[in-house]
XYZ file of C-alpha atoms in Angstrom:
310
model
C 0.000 0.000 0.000
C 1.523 3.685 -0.739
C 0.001 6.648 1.711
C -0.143 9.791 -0.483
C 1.279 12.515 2.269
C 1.164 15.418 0.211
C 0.318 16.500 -3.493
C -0.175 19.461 -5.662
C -0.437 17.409 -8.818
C -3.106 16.387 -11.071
C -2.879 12.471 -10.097
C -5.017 9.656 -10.756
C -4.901 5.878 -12.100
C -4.722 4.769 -15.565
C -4.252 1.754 -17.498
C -4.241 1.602 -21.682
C -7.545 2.334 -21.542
C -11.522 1.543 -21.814
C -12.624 -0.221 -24.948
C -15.508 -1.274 -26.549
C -17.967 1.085 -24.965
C -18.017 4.044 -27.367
C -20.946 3.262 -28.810
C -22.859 3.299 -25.191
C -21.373 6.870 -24.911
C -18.545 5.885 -22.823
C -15.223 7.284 -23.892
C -11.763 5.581 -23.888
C -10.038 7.359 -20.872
C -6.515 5.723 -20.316
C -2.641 6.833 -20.595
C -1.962 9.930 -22.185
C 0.800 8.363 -23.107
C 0.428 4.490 -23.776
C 4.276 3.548 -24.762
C 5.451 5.247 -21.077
C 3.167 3.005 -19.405
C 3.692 0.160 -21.182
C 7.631 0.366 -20.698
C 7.280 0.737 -16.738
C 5.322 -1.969 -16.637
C 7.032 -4.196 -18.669
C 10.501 -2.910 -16.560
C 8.551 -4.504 -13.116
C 7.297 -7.678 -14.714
C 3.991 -6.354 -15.183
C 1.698 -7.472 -17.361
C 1.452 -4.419 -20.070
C -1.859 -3.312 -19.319
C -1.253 -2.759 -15.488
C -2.513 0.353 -14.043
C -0.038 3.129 -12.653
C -0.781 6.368 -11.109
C -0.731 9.280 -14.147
C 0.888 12.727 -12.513
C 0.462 15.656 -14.308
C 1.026 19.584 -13.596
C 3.151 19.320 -9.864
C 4.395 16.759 -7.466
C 3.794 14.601 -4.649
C 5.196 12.730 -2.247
C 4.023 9.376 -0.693
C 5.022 6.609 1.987
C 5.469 2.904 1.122
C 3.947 0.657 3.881
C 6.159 -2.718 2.758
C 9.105 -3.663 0.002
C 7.876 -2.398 -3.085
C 9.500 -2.032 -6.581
C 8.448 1.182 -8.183
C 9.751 3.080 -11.528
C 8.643 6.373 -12.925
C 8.506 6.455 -17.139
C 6.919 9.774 -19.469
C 7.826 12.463 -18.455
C 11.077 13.295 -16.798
C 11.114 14.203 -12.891
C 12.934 15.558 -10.344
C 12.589 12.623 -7.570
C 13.971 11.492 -4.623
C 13.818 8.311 -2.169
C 14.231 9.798 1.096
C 17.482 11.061 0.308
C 18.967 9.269 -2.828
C 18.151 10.323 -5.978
C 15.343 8.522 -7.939
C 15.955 8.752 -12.187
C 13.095 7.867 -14.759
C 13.002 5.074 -16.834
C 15.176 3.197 -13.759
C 13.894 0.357 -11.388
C 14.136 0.815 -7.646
C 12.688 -1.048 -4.787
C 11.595 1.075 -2.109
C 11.669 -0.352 1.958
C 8.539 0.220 4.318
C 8.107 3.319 5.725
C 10.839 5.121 2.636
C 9.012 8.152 1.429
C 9.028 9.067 -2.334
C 9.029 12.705 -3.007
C 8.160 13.832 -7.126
C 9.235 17.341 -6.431
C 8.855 18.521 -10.060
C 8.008 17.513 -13.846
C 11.202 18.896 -15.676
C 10.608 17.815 -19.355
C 7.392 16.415 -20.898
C 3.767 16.596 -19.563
C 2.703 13.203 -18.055
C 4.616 10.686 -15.542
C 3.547 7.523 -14.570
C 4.527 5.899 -11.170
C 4.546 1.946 -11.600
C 4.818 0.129 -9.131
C 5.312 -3.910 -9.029
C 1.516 -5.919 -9.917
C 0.066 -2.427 -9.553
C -2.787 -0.452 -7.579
C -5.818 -2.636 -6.512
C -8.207 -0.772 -8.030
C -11.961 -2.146 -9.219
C -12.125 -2.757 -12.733
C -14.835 -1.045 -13.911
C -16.528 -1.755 -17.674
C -12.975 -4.168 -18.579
C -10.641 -1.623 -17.385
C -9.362 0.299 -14.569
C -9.012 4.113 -15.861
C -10.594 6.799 -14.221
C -12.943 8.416 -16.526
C -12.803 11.791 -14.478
C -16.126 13.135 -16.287
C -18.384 10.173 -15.412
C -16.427 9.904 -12.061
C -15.647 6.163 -11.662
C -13.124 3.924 -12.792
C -9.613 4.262 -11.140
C -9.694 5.084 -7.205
C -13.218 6.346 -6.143
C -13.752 7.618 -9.785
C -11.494 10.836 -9.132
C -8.052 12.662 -8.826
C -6.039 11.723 -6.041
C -5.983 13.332 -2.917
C -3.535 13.706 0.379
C -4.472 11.057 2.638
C -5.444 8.645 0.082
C -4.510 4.592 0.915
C -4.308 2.857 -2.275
C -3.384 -0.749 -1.743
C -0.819 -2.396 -3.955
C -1.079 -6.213 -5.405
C 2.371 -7.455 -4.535
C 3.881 -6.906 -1.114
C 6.907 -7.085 0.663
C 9.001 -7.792 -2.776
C 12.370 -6.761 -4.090
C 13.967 -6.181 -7.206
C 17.300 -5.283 -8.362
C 18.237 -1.488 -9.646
C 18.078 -1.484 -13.334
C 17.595 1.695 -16.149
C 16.045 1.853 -19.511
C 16.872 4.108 -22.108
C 14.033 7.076 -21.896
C 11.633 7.574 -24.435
C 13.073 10.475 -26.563
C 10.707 13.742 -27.185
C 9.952 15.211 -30.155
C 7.763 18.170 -31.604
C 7.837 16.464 -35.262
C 4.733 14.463 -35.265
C 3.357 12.138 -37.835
C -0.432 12.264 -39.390
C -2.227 10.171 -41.938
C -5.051 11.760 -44.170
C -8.640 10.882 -43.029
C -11.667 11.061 -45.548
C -12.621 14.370 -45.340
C -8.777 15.221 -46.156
C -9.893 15.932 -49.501
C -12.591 18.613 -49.220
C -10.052 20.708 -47.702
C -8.366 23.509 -50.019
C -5.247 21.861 -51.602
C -3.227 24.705 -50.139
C -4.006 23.997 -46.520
C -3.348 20.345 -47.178
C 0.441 21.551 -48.307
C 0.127 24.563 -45.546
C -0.259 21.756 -42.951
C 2.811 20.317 -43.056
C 5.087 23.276 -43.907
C 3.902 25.945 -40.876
C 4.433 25.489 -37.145
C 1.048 25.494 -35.015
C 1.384 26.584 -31.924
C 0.412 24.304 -29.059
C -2.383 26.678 -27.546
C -2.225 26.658 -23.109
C -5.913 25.660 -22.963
C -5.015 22.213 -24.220
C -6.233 19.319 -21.872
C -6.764 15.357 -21.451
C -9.874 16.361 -23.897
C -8.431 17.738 -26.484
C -5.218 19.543 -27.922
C -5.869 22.927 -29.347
C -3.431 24.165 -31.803
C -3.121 27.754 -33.836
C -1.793 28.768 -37.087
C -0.818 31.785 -39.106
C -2.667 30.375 -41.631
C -5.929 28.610 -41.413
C -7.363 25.589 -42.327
C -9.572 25.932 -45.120
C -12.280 23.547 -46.245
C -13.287 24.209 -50.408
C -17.008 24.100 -49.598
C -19.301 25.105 -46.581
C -19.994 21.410 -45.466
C -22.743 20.123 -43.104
C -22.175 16.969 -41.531
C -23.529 14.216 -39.187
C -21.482 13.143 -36.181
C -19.287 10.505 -36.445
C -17.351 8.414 -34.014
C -13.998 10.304 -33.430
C -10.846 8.014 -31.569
C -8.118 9.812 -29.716
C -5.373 11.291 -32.368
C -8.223 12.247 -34.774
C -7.546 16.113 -36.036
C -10.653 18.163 -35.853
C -11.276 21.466 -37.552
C -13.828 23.902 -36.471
C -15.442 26.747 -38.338
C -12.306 28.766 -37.645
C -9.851 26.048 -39.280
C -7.702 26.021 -35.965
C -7.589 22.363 -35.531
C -8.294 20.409 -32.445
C -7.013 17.027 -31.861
C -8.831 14.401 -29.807
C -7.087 13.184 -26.682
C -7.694 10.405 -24.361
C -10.783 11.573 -22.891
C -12.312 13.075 -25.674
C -16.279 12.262 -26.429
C -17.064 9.707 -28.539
C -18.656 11.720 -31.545
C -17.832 14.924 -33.427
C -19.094 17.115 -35.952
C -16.120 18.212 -37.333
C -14.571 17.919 -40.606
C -11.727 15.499 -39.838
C -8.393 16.549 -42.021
C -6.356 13.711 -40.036
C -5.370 11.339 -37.419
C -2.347 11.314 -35.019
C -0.694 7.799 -35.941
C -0.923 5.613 -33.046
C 2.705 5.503 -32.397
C 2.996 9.532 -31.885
C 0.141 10.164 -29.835
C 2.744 9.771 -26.402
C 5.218 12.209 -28.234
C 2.154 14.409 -28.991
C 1.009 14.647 -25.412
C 3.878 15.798 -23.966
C 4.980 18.542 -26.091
C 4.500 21.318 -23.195
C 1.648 23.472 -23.709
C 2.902 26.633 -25.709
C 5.286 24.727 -28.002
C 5.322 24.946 -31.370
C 4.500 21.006 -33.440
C 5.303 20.027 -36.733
C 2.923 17.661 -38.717
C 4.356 15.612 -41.281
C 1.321 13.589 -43.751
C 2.770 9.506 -44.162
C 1.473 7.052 -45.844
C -0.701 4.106 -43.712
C 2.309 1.671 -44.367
C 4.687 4.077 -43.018
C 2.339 4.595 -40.086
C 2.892 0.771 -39.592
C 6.663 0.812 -39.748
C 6.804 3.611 -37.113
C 4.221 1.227 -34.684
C 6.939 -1.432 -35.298
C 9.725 0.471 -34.171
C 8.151 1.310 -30.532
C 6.822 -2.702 -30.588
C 10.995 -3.091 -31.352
C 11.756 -0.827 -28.214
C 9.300 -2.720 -26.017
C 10.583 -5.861 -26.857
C 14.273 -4.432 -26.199
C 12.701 -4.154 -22.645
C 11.916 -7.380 -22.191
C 15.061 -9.095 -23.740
C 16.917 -6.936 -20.904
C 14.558 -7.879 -17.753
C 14.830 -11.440 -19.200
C 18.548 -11.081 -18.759
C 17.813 -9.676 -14.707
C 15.753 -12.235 -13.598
């Protein structure tokens, strides 16, 4: 069990995800960014899908009650273990009553603390994410709070210290065209890829707002039904700013859709820090593929060195 003694952060449990409710009107919720989770895990024998506490926007500090291995993946952080220094993308076990302080998110947007077999949570609708806007899901459907108890599934365990290489960052992000990529003007399709757009400060878990000198610009006023709309998919409202979905978007929109995130970017996406400029570059699906393959490749890297641990 971990007793959370102080926080000023936006905390609260995630896992990949909820699927295969969208069409009840329940969104997806999960990581904001899926490849940090899934390498944390992976680094404490989890199974992938393992849910980890999601810190965004501050710090905390909590109290282990029993041997517990622990790592902290995303975003980079300035930790400590009592005293000694705690590093992202490393493995430490932490001793009962050792205190883990997050004092501050130094590059990127989202951390995730995993620790070994992860929270004990109920799994709500197949998952364990908190869907903050239906409140439940995660622990007591909401952000975390000082003087939370959330128990832990493996106790009294250690592991040896062992690092990762990070996940790098990057604010050149891939799209591929989605089907109403055509009744946009053929100079914002080009326009798209050769301007910066500005990350805009308003950005959330919802959705990523972005501006741009120039506009996008559809050919024809166009009415449309909603449509189901995943995370990564690129929006554009009447003023051709464009808004890209995020993890807890809604499940519709009314949009024209220009584009989607590929799945493999939409970690780097989300933590760009708010403000930043991004750089869209249109692929091809099969390149979309080959770029998947490359973070399955890192994963697997993982797991051929924890193999070599145990």
């Amino acid at each position: 069990m971990i007793y959370i003694e102080n926080i000023n952060a936006f905390a609260h449990i995630q896992d990949l995800g909820r699927f295969g409710y969208r069409d009840f009107g329940i969104g997806h919720a999960g990581a904001m960014d899926a490849l940090a989770l899934q390498a944390g895990n992976i680094l404490l024998h989890n199974e992938e899908n393992t849910p980890a506490i999601e810190i965004t926007l501050g710090g905390l500090s909590i109290t282990f009650d029993c041997s517990t291995p622990f790592c902290l993946t995303g975003a980079l952080c300035e930790a400590t273990l009592d005293d000694m220094p705690v590093y992202s993308y490393w493995r430490y076990t932490a001793k009962a009553g050792q205190r883990l302080t997050i004092n501050a998110i130094t590059h990127g947007n989202y951390a995730y603390l995993c620790v070994a077999g992860g929270f004990l949570v109920p799994k709500v609708l197949n998952s364990y994410s908190t869907d903050l806007k239906a409140a439940f899901g995660g622990y007591q459907g909401r952000l975390l709070k000082a003087g939370d108890h959330i128990p832990t599934a493996k106790r009294d365990q250690t592991l040896s210290s062992i690092g990762i290489e990070p996940i790098s960052f990057t604010n050149h992000i891939y799209v591929v065209a989605s089907s109403e990529f055509d009744v946009f003007t053929e100079e914002s399709q080009q326009r798209f890829s050769q301007q910066g757009w500005k990350l805009a400060t308003n950005s959330n878990r919802m959705g990523y707002r972005f501006n741009g000198e120039q506009p996008l610009k559809l050919k024809n006023a166009l009415e449309m039904l909603s449509y189901a709309a995943p995370m990564g998919t690129i929006q554009v409202p009447p003023d051709g700013q464009p808004i890209i979905l995020m993890a807890d978007t809604q499940t519709t929109g009314g949009y024209p859709k220009f584009g989607c995130i590929i799945q493999a970017d939409l970690g780097r996406l989300a933590q760009n820090p708010f403000g930043s400029e991004i750089y869209f570059q249109l692929i091809s699906r099969q390149q979309a593929l080959e770029i998947y393959q490359k973070n399955q490749n890192y994963l697997n890297h993982i797991r051929r060195i924890i193999d070599e641990t145990r």
